[in-house]
Structures are given as structure tokens and as C-alpha cells.
Short mmCIF file of C-alpha atoms in Angstrom, two decimals:
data_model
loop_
_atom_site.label_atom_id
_atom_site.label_comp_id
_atom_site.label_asym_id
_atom_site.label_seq_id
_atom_site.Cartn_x
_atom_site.Cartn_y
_atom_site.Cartn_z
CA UNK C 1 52.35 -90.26 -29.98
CA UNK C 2 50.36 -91.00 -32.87
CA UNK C 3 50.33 -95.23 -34.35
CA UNK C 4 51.35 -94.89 -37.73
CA UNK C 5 50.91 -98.89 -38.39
CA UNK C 6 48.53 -101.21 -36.86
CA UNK C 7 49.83 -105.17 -35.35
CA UNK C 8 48.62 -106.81 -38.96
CA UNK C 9 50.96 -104.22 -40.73
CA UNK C 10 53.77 -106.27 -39.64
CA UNK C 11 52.33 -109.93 -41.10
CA UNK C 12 52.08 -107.94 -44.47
CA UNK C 13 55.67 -106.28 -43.98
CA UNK C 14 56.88 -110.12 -43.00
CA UNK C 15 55.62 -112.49 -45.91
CA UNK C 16 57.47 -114.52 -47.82
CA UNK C 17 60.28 -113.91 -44.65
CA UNK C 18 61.11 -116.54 -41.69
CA UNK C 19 59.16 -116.47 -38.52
CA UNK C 20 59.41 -117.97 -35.14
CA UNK C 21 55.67 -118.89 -33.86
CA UNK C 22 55.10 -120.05 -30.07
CA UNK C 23 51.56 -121.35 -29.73
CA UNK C 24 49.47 -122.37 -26.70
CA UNK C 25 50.89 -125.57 -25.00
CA UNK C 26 54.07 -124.56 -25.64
CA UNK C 27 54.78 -125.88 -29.29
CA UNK C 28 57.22 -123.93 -31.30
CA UNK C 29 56.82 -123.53 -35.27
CA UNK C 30 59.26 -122.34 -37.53
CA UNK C 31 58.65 -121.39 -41.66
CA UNK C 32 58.06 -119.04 -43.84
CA UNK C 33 54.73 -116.99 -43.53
CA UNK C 34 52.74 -117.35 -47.32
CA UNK C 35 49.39 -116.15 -46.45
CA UNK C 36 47.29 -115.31 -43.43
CA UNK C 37 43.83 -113.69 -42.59
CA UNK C 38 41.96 -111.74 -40.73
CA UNK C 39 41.85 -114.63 -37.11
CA UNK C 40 45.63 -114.63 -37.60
CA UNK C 41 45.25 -117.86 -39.33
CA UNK C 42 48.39 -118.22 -40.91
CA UNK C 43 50.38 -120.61 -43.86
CA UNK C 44 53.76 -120.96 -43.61
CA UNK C 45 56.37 -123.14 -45.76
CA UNK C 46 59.09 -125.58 -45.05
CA UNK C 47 57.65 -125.46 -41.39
CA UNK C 48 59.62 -127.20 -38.78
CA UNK C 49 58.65 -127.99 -35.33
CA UNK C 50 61.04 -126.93 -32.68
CA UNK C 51 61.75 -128.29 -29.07
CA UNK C 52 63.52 -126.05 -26.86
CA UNK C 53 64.83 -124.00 -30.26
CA UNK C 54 66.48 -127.27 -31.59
CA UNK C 55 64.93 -128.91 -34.56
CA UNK C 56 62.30 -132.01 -34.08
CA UNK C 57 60.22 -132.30 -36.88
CA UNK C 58 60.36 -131.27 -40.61
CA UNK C 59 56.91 -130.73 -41.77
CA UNK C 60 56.40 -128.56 -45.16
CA UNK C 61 53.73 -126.72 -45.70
CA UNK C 62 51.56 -126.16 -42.53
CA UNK C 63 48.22 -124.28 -41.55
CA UNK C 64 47.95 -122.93 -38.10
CA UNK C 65 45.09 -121.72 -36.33
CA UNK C 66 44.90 -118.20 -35.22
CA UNK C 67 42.88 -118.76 -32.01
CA UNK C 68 45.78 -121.03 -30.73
CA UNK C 69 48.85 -118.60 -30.99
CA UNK C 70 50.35 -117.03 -28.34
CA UNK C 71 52.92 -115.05 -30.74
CA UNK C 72 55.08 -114.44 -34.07
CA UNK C 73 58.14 -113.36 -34.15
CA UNK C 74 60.36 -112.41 -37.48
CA UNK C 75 62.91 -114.92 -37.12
CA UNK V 1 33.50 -90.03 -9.53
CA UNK V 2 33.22 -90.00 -13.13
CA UNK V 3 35.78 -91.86 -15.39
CA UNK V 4 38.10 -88.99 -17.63
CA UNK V 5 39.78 -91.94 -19.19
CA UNK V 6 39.14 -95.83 -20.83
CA UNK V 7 41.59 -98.89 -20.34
CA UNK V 8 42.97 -97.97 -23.79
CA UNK V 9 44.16 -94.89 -23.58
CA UNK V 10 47.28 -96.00 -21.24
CA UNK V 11 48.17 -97.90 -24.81
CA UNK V 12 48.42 -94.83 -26.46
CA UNK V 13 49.88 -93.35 -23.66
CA UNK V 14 52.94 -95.63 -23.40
CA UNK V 15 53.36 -96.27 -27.14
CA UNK V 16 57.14 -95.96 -28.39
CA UNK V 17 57.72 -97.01 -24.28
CA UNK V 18 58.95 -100.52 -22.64
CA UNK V 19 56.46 -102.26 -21.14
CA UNK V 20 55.86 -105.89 -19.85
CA UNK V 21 53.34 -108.52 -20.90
CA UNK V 22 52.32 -111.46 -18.95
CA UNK V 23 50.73 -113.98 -20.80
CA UNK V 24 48.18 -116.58 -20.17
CA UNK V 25 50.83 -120.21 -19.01
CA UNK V 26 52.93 -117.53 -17.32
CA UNK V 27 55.26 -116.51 -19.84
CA UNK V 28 56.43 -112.91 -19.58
CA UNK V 29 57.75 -111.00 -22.44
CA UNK V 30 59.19 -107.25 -22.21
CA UNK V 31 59.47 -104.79 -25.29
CA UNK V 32 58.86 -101.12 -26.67
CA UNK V 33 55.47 -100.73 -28.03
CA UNK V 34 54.78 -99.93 -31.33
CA UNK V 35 51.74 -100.98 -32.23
CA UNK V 36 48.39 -101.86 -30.85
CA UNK V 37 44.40 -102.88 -32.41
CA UNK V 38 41.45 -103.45 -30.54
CA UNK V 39 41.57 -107.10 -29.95
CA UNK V 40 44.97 -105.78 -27.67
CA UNK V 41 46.70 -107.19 -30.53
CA UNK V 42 50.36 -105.77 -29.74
CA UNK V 43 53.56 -105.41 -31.73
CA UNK V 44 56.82 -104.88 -29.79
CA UNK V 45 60.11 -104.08 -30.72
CA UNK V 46 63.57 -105.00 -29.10
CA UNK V 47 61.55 -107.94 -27.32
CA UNK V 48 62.72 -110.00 -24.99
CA UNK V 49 61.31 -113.48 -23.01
CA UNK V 50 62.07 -113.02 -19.39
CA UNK V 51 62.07 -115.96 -16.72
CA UNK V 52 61.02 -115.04 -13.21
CA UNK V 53 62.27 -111.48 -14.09
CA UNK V 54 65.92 -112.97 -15.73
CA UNK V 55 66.34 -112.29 -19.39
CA UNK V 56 65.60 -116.15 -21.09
CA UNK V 57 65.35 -114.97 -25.08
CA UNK V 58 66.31 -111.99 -27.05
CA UNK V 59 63.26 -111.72 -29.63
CA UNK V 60 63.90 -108.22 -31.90
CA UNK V 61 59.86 -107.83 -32.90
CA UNK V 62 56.96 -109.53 -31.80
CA UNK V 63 53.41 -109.81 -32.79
CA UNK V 64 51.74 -110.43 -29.46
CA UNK V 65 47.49 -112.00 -29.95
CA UNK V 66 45.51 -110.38 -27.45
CA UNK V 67 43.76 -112.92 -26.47
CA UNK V 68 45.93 -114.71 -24.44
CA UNK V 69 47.40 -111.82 -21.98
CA UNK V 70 46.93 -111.33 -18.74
CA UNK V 71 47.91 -107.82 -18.31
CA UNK V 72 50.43 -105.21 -19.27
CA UNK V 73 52.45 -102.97 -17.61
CA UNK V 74 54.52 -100.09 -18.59
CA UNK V 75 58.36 -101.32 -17.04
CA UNK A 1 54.85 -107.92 -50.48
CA UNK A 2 51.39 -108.55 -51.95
CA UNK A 3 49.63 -111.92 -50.17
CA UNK A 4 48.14 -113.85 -53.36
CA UNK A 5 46.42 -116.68 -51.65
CA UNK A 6 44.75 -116.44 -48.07
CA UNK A 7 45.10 -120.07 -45.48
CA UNK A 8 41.89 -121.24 -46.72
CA UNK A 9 43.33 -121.79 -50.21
CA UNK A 10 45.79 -124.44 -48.68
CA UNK A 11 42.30 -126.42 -47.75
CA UNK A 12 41.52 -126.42 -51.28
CA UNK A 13 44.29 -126.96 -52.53
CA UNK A 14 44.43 -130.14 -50.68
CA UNK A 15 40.84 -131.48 -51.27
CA UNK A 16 41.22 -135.72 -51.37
CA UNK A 17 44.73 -135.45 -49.87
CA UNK A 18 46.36 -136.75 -47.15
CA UNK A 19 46.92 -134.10 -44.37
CA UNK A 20 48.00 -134.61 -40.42
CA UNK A 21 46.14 -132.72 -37.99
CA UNK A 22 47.19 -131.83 -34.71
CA UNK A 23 44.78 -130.84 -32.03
CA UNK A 24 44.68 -129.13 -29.08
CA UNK A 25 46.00 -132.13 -25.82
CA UNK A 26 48.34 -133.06 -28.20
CA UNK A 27 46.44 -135.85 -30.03
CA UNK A 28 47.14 -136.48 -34.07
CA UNK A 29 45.24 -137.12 -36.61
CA UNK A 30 45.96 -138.29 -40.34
CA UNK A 31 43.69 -138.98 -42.93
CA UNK A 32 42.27 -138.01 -46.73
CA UNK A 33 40.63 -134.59 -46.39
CA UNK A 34 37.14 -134.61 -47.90
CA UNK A 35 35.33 -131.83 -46.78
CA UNK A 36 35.81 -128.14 -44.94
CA UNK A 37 33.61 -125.19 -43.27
CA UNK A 38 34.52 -121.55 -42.84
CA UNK A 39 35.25 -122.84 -39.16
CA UNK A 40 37.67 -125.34 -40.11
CA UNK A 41 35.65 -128.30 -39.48
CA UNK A 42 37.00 -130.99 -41.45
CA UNK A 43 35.72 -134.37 -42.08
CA UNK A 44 38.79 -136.92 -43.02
CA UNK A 45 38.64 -140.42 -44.70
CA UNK A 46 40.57 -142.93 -43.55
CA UNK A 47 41.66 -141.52 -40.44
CA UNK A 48 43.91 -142.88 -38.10
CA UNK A 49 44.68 -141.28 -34.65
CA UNK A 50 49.03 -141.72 -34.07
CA UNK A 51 50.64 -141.71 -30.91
CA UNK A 52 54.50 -140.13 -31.70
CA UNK A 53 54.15 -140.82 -35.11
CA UNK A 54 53.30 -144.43 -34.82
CA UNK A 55 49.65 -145.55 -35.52
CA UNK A 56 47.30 -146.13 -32.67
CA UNK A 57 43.64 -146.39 -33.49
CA UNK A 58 41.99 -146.41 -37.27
CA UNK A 59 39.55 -144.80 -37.46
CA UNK A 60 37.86 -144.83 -41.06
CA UNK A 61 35.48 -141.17 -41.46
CA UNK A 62 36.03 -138.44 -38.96
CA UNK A 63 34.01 -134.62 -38.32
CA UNK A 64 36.92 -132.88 -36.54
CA UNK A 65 35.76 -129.31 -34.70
CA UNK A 66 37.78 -126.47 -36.08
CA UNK A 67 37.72 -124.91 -32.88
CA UNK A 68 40.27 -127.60 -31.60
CA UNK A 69 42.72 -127.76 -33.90
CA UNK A 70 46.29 -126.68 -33.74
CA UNK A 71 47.40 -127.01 -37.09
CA UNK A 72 46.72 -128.97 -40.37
CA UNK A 73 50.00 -130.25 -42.42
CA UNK A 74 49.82 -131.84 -46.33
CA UNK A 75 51.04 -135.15 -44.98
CA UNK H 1 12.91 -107.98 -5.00
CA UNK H 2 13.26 -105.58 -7.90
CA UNK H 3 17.33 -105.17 -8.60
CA UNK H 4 18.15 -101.50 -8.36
CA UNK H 5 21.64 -101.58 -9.72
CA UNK H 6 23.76 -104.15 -12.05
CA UNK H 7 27.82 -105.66 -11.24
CA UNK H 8 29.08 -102.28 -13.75
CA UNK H 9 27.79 -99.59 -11.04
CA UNK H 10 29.70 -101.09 -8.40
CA UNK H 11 32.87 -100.53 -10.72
CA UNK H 12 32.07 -97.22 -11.08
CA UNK H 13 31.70 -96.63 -7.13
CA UNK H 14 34.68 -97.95 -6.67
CA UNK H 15 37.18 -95.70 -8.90
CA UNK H 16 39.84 -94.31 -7.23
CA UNK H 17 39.72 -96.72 -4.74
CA UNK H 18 41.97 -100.08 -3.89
CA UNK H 19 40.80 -103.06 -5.60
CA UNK H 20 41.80 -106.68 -4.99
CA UNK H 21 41.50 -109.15 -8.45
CA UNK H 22 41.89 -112.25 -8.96
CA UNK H 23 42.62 -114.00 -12.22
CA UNK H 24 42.43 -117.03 -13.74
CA UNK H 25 45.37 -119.08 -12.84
CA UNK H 26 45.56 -117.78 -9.43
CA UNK H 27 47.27 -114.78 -9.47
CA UNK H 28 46.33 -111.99 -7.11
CA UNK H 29 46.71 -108.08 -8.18
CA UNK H 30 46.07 -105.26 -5.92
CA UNK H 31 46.04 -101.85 -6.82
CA UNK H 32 43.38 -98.45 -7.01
CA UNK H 33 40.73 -98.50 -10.20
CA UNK H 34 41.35 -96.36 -12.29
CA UNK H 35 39.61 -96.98 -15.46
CA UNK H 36 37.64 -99.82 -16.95
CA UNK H 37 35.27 -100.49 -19.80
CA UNK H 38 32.78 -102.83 -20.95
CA UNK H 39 34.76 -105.75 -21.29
CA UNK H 40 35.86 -105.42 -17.70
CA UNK H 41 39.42 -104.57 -19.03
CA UNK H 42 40.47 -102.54 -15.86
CA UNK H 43 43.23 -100.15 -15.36
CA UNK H 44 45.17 -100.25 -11.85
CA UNK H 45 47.76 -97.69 -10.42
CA UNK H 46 50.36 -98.49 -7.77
CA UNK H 47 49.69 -102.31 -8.43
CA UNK H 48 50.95 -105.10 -6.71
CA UNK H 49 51.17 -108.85 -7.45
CA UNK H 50 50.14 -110.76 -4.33
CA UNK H 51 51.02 -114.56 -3.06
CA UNK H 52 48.51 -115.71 -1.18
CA UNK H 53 47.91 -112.08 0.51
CA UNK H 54 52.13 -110.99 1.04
CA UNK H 55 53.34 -108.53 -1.88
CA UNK H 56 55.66 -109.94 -4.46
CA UNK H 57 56.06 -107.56 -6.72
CA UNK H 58 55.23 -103.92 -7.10
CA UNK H 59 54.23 -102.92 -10.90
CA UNK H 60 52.96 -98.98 -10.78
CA UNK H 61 50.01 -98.86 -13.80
CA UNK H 62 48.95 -102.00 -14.94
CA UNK H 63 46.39 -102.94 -17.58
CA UNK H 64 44.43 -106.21 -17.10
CA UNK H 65 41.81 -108.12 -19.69
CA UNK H 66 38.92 -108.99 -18.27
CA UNK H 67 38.71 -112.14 -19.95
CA UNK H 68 40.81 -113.87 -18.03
CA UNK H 69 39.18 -112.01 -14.53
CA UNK H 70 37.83 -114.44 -11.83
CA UNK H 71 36.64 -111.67 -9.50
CA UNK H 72 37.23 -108.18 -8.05
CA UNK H 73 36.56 -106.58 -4.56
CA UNK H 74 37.03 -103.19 -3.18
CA UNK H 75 40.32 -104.21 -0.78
CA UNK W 1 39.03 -130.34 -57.21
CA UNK W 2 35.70 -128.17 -55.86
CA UNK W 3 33.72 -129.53 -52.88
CA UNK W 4 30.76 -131.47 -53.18
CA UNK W 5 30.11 -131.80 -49.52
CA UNK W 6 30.72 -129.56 -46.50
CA UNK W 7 31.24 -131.26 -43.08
CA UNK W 8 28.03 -130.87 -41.41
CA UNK W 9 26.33 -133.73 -44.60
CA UNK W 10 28.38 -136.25 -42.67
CA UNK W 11 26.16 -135.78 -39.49
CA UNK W 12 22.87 -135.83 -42.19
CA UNK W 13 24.32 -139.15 -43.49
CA UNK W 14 24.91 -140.92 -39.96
CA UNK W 15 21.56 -140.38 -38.68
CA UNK W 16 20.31 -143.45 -36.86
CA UNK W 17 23.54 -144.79 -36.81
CA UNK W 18 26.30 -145.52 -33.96
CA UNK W 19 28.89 -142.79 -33.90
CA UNK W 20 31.59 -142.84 -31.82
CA UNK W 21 32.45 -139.36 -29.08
CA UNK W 22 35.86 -137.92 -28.24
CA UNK W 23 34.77 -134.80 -25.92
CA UNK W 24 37.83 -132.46 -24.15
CA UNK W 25 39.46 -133.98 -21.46
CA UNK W 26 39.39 -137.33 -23.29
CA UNK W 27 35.84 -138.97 -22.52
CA UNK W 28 34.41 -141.18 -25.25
CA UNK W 29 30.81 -141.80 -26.24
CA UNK W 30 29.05 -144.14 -28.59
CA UNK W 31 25.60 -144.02 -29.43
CA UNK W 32 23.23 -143.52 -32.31
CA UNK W 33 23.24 -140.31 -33.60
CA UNK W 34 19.12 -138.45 -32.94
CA UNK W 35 19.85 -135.46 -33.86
CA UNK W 36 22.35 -132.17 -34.13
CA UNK W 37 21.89 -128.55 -34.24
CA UNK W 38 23.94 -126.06 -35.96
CA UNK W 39 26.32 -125.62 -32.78
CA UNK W 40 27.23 -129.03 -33.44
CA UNK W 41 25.13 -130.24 -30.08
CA UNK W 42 24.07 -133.66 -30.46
CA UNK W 43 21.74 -135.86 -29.30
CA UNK W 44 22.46 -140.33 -28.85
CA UNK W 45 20.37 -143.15 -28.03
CA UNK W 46 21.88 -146.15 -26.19
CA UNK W 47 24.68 -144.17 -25.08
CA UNK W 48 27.47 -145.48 -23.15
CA UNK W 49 31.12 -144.02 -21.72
CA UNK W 50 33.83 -145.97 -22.63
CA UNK W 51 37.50 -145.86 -21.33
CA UNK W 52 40.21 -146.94 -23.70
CA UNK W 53 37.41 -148.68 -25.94
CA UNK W 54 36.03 -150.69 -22.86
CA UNK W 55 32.27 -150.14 -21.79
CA UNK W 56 32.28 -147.86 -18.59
CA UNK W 57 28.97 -146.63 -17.86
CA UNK W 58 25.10 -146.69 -20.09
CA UNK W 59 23.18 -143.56 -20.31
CA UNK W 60 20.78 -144.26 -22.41
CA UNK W 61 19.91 -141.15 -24.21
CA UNK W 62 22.45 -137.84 -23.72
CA UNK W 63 22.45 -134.53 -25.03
CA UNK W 64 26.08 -133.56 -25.41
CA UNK W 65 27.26 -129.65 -26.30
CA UNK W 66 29.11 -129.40 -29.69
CA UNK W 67 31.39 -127.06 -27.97
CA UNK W 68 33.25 -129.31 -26.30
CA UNK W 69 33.23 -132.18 -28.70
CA UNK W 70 36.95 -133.11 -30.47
CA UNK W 71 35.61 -135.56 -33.03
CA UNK W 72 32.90 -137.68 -34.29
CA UNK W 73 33.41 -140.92 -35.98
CA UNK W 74 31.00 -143.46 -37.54
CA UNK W 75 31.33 -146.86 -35.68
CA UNK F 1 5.30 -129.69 -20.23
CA UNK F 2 5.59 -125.77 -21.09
CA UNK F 3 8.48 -124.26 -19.25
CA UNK F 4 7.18 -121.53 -16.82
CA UNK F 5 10.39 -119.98 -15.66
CA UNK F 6 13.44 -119.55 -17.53
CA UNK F 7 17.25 -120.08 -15.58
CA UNK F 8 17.35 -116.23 -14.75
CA UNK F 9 14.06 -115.83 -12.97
CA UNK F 10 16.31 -117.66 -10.31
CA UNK F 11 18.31 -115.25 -10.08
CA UNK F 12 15.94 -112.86 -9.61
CA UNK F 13 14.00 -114.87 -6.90
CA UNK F 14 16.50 -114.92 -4.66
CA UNK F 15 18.42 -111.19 -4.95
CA UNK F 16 18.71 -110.48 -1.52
CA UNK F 17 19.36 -113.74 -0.53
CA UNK F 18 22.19 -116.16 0.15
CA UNK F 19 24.16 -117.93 -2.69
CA UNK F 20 26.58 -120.25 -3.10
CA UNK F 21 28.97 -119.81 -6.12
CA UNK F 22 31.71 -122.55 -7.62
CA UNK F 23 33.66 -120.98 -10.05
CA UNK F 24 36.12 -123.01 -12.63
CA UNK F 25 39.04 -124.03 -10.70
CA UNK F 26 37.25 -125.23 -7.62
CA UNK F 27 37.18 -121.87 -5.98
CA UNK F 28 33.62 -121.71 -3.98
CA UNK F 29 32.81 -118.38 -2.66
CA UNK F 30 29.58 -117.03 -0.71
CA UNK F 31 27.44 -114.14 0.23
CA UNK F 32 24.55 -112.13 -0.59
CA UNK F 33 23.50 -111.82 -3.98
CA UNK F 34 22.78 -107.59 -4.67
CA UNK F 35 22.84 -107.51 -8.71
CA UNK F 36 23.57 -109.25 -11.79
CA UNK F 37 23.64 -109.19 -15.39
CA UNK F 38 22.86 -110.62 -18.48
CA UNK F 39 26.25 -112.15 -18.82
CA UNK F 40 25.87 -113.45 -14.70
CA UNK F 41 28.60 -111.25 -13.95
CA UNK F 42 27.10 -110.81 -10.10
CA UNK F 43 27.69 -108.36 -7.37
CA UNK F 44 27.66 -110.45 -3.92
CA UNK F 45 27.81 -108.72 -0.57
CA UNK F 46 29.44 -110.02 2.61
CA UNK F 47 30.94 -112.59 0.57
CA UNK F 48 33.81 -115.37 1.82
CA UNK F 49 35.71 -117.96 -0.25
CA UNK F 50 35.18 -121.55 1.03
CA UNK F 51 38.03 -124.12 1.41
CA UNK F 52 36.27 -127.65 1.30
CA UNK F 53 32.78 -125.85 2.64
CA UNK F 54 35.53 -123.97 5.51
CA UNK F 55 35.53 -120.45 5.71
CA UNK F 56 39.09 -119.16 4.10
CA UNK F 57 38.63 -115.41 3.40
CA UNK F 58 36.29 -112.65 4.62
CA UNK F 59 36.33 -110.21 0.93
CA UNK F 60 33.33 -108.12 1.84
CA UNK F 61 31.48 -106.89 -1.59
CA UNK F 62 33.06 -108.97 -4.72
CA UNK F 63 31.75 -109.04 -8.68
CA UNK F 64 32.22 -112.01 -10.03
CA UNK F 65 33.01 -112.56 -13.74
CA UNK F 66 29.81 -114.60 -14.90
CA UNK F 67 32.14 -116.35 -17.77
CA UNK F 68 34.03 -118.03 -14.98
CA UNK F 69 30.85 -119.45 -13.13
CA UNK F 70 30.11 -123.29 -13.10
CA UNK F 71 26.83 -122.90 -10.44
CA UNK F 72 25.09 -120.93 -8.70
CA UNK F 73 23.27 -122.26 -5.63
CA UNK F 74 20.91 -120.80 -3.18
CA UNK F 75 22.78 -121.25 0.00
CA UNK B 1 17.01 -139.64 -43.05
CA UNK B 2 15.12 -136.84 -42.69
CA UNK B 3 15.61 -135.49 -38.57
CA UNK B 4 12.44 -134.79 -36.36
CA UNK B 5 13.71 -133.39 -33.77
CA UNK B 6 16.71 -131.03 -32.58
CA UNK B 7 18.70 -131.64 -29.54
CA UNK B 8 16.47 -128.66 -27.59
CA UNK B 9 13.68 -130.80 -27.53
CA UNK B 10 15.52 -133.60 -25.58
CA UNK B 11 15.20 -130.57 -23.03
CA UNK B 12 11.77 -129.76 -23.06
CA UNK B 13 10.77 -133.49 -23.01
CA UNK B 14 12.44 -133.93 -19.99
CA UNK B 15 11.18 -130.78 -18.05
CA UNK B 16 10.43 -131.90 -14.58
CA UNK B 17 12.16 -135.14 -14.92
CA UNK B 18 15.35 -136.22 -13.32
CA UNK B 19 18.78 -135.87 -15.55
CA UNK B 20 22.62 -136.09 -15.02
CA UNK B 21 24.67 -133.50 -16.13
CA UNK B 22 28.65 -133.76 -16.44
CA UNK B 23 30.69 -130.80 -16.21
CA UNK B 24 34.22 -129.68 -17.79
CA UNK B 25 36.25 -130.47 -15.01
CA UNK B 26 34.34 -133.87 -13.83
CA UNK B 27 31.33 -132.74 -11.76
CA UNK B 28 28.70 -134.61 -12.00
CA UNK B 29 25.49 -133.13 -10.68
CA UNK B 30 21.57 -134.94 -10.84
CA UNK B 31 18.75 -133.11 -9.78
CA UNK B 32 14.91 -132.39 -11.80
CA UNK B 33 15.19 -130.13 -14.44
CA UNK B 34 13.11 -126.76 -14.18
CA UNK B 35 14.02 -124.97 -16.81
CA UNK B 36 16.79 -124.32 -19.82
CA UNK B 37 17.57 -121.26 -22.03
CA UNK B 38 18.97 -120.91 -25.61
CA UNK B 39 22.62 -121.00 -23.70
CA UNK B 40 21.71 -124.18 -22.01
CA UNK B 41 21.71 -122.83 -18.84
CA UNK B 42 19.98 -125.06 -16.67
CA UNK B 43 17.98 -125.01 -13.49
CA UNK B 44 17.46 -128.16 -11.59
CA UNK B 45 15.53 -128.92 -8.47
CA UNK B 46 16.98 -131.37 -5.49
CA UNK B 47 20.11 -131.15 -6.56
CA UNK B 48 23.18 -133.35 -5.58
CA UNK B 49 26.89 -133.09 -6.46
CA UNK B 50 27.88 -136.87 -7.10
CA UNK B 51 31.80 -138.27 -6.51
CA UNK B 52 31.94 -141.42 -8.65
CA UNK B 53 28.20 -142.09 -8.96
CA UNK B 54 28.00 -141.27 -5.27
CA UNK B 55 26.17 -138.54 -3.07
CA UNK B 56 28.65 -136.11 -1.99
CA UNK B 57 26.65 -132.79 -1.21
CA UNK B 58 23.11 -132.06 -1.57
CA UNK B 59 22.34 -128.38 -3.04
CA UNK B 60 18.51 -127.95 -3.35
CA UNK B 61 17.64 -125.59 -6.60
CA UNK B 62 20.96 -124.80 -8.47
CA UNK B 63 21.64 -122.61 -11.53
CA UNK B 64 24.48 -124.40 -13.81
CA UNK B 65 25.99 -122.02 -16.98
CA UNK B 66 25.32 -123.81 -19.72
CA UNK B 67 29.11 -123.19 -21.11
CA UNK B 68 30.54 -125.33 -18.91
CA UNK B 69 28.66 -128.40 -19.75
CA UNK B 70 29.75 -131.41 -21.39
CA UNK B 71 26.55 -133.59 -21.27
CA UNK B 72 22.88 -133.80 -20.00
CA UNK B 73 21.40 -137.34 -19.94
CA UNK B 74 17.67 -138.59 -18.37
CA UNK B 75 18.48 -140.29 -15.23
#
């Protein structure tokens, strides 16, 4: 079976849209994606830190490292 | 005995299929796999978080970094 | 959905701000952005190290590693 | 003592045959070689997660990155 | 506002001076700052360990590797 | 004082010979070196992991991941 | 202040001489230093493993990977 799209595809197909992010450590992040790059380095907006899925901290605009992420999910 | 085949091939082998991830911490996360780069970058679809083997979170898609798993396995 | 800015913009963007920083062990650190590399080293004035929130140590100027950094937040 | 070989021929001796790897973390996998490539990602069939030496769970093909590799011998 | 500095002119600037250490794992080091390298590897005189701010060991001159440095502070 | 040796003519001094490995984690293991690499991924024959300088487990031939090594020890 | 020296030359001006290395993890090891590479991997001579500025176990010539080091200071 051939890939038609490649893992980035689905950043591009996802921005300006909600996602879940679960980095290393354990920390969950929840915003909208506005940009990202090439090491996965992403921005998102009206980012809010989760514990356990409920809601900890509110914290606007946020830049996350790439190398730190375990994975993003459309949320 | 010579080598017919390189550890990437079973990606293309078992795209469209489930499979299960085990990442780096322990997590484990189970999905159909549509998409895969060289860094073992992976998109899944119809993902879901599993705890010792239980079903913990039901995740729809999921852009996995390859950096941080441990191995896959076609379920 | 075409991406008009990429992450690094948001470093610009927020040159002689004040911006939180969390790292990787959990430690935070806020303070006036000054200065940024292509490996998201930063050098902060002003910076204070918190513990939950609440201020622990000042600081004054700080050269923060890139490599160690969770994620950087327009305080 | 001039070296006549280097660690990749021993992988290549050792196709087809049962492995035993462990990873960072601790975990034990057991299974027979049957790719790899220059990263030391390896491909294993009929694998096996191990705790300390008793099978836990049997996983058929299984692809692991050999980042996070500690070692591997020929079981 | 454009950047007049980048982050490696703060090390050029504190040359000779005493810069406080926070490595990985949480060990602090204060010395004067000898020299650096591009990997961010320094060199102190008059170094000592400290634990919470309190003088635990002197080591008079240390070489320590950038890549496990967290942040470097003028003291 | 010119350096006459650099850290890998050790290793090539004493192929044949018995070594002593610590790997990150604690894990000691010992045996013969046959081969290594540029990257000190090794090849060790007759090897055994230590417990505490004890004899835990006979493994036989092992390669061992040179990113994982802290020393390497003539035994 | 213009800088004379890089940290690579604390190295060579302490070939033959007695240092203290720290490793990620805690291990401290002393011994003479024999030679360095680029990586700063490190031979030393006479080595000792030290517990808390104590003698714990004495190693002869070891080979320590120069990624796992968090500081190198003249004993």
C-alpha cells in the first residue's frame, strides 16, 4: 500500500484547529496550533495546561519545543 | 545469510494496519497506521492510550515523534 | 490552511518582553527576553526562578540552553 | 592485535537467529533477527517481552529503535 | 524590535567575571568565567559546588561540558 | 606536553583482552573485547553482567550500544 | 576582554596530571589524564571510582565517553 501523505501532512491539515499535546514528563498542553517547523517546534494559542485532562493553568500564547514531545493529537 | 529486507519495510508493510507503540516512560498507544517519515515519525488513526494492555484514552489521530519510541508492533 | 508565520517569529515578536520559561525537571523561569539563537538559547533580564508560581530566587541576566527547554510563554 | 571485524558483522551473522535485547529502561525482548540497519533499528519475529528472564508477553514482528538499545546477544 | 545581540555576547561580556552554574540534575557552580567554546563548554577559576546557595566543595579550576549545562547567570 | 595516544588507541591495545564496561543505569557487564567502532558500539565475547562486582548472568557474545557507555576499563 | 584560550586547552595543560571528573549520574572518578579527543573522551591512568570524596574501587587505565560528563577539574 502506497503513503499518499507523510506525518507533517497532518500539522498542515490541523492549523488554526485544537490539539491535545502530551510531552516528556508527562505535561499535557492544550491550544490551537498557529505555526510549526521543521523539529516539530510548534505555536499554539490560548494554550492551557492540563492535569489528568482537567484544566490547571491558562497560559496564551505558548512555544513548545519539538525535541520534548512525545505526541499531538487533533483534539 | 544475506539481508532481503531493511527495518523499514515492515512500515510499509503494515501501513493502513493496527499496530502498537510503546513509548519511551512506558506509555503504550495502539492505532491504524497511516503515515510514516524517516525520523519513524508516525501518524495513526482510531488511536487509543492503553494501560497495562486495558484501553485508558480514546485518541481518533495521532502524530507520534519518533524519537521517543521504543518499538512497534503490528497488533 | 496556509502557515504565515513559523515558531521563531513568536521570539521576535517578543524581543524586550516578559516571557516564562519552563525547562526540562520542572524548574521556571521568568524574565525580559533580550536575545535568541537558532537553538533557542535565550538570554533573559531580570530573571527570577518561581517555585509553583511564587518567586524563589532573582536572578538578574540569564543564558538559558535551548536544548532544555520545555516551552516559552509571553508572560 | 589488528581487529578483523567491527560490532555490524556480528549482526549480520546472527540473522535468522534468536536474539536477546535489552533496552533502556530495563525491558528485555527476545525474538530471531530479522533485519536491521545502520542505526541498529532491528526487526524481530516471534518476539517476546521478558521479566527478568520468564515471558510476559508474546508480540509476533516487532520493530525496535536502536536509540534507545543497551545491548544485544545471540540467545 | 530587531536584535542587537545574540546569546553567546553575554558569555564575551562576562569574561573574568563570577558566573553562577545550574548543570542537570541540579548541581550549582560559581566561578569566573576563562573561557567557552562554541558547544557552550566552559572553563572557571576559583570554582566551588554549592548546595542551596551554601559553599559545598572548591575546585579550583573546572572544565564543565555545555551539554549538560541549564543556565548561566552573572553573580 | 604533546598527547601521544588518543582515547581509541586504548581500545585497540587491549582487543583481545579483558574489559570491564558500566553502562548508564549502573548495569556493569564483562568479557573479552573482539571489535569496536567508531561510535564504541563493541562486540565482547564470553561476557557476564555484574551485580555489585557478583557475577549475575552468563550472555556469551553481546554488542553493546557505544551511546549507552559511561567507561570502559581494562579488567 | 579578548579570550586566550578555549576550554580544550585546560586539557592539554593538564596531560599527565591528576584531575576529577564527575559524571551524569554522580560518579566521581580521579585518575592522570593520558589523553582526550574532540568528543572529550578521556583516558586516565590509576584510576579510582570515589563515593563521597572517598576510595571505593580502584580501576587502573579507564576509557570514560566524553558524553556522559558533567565536569573535569585538576585535582
Amino acid at each position: 500500500m502506497p503513503q499518499q501523505e507523510r506525518p507533517f501532512d497532518l500539522l498542515n491539515k490541523v492549523l488554526g484547529q485544537k490539539v491535545l499535546i502530551k510531552l516528556k514528563g508527562g505535561a499535557q498542553i492544550r491550544g490551537s496550533l498557529s505555526s510549526f517547523d521543521i523539529h516539530m517546534n510548534l505555536v499554539l494559542q490560548d494554550a492551557e495546561e492540563l492535569d489528568d485532562g482537567q484544566l490547571r493553568t491558562k497560559m496564551g500564547t505558548i512555544l513548545l519545543r519539538g525535541g520534548n514531545i512525545l505526541y499531538i493529537s487533533p483534539a
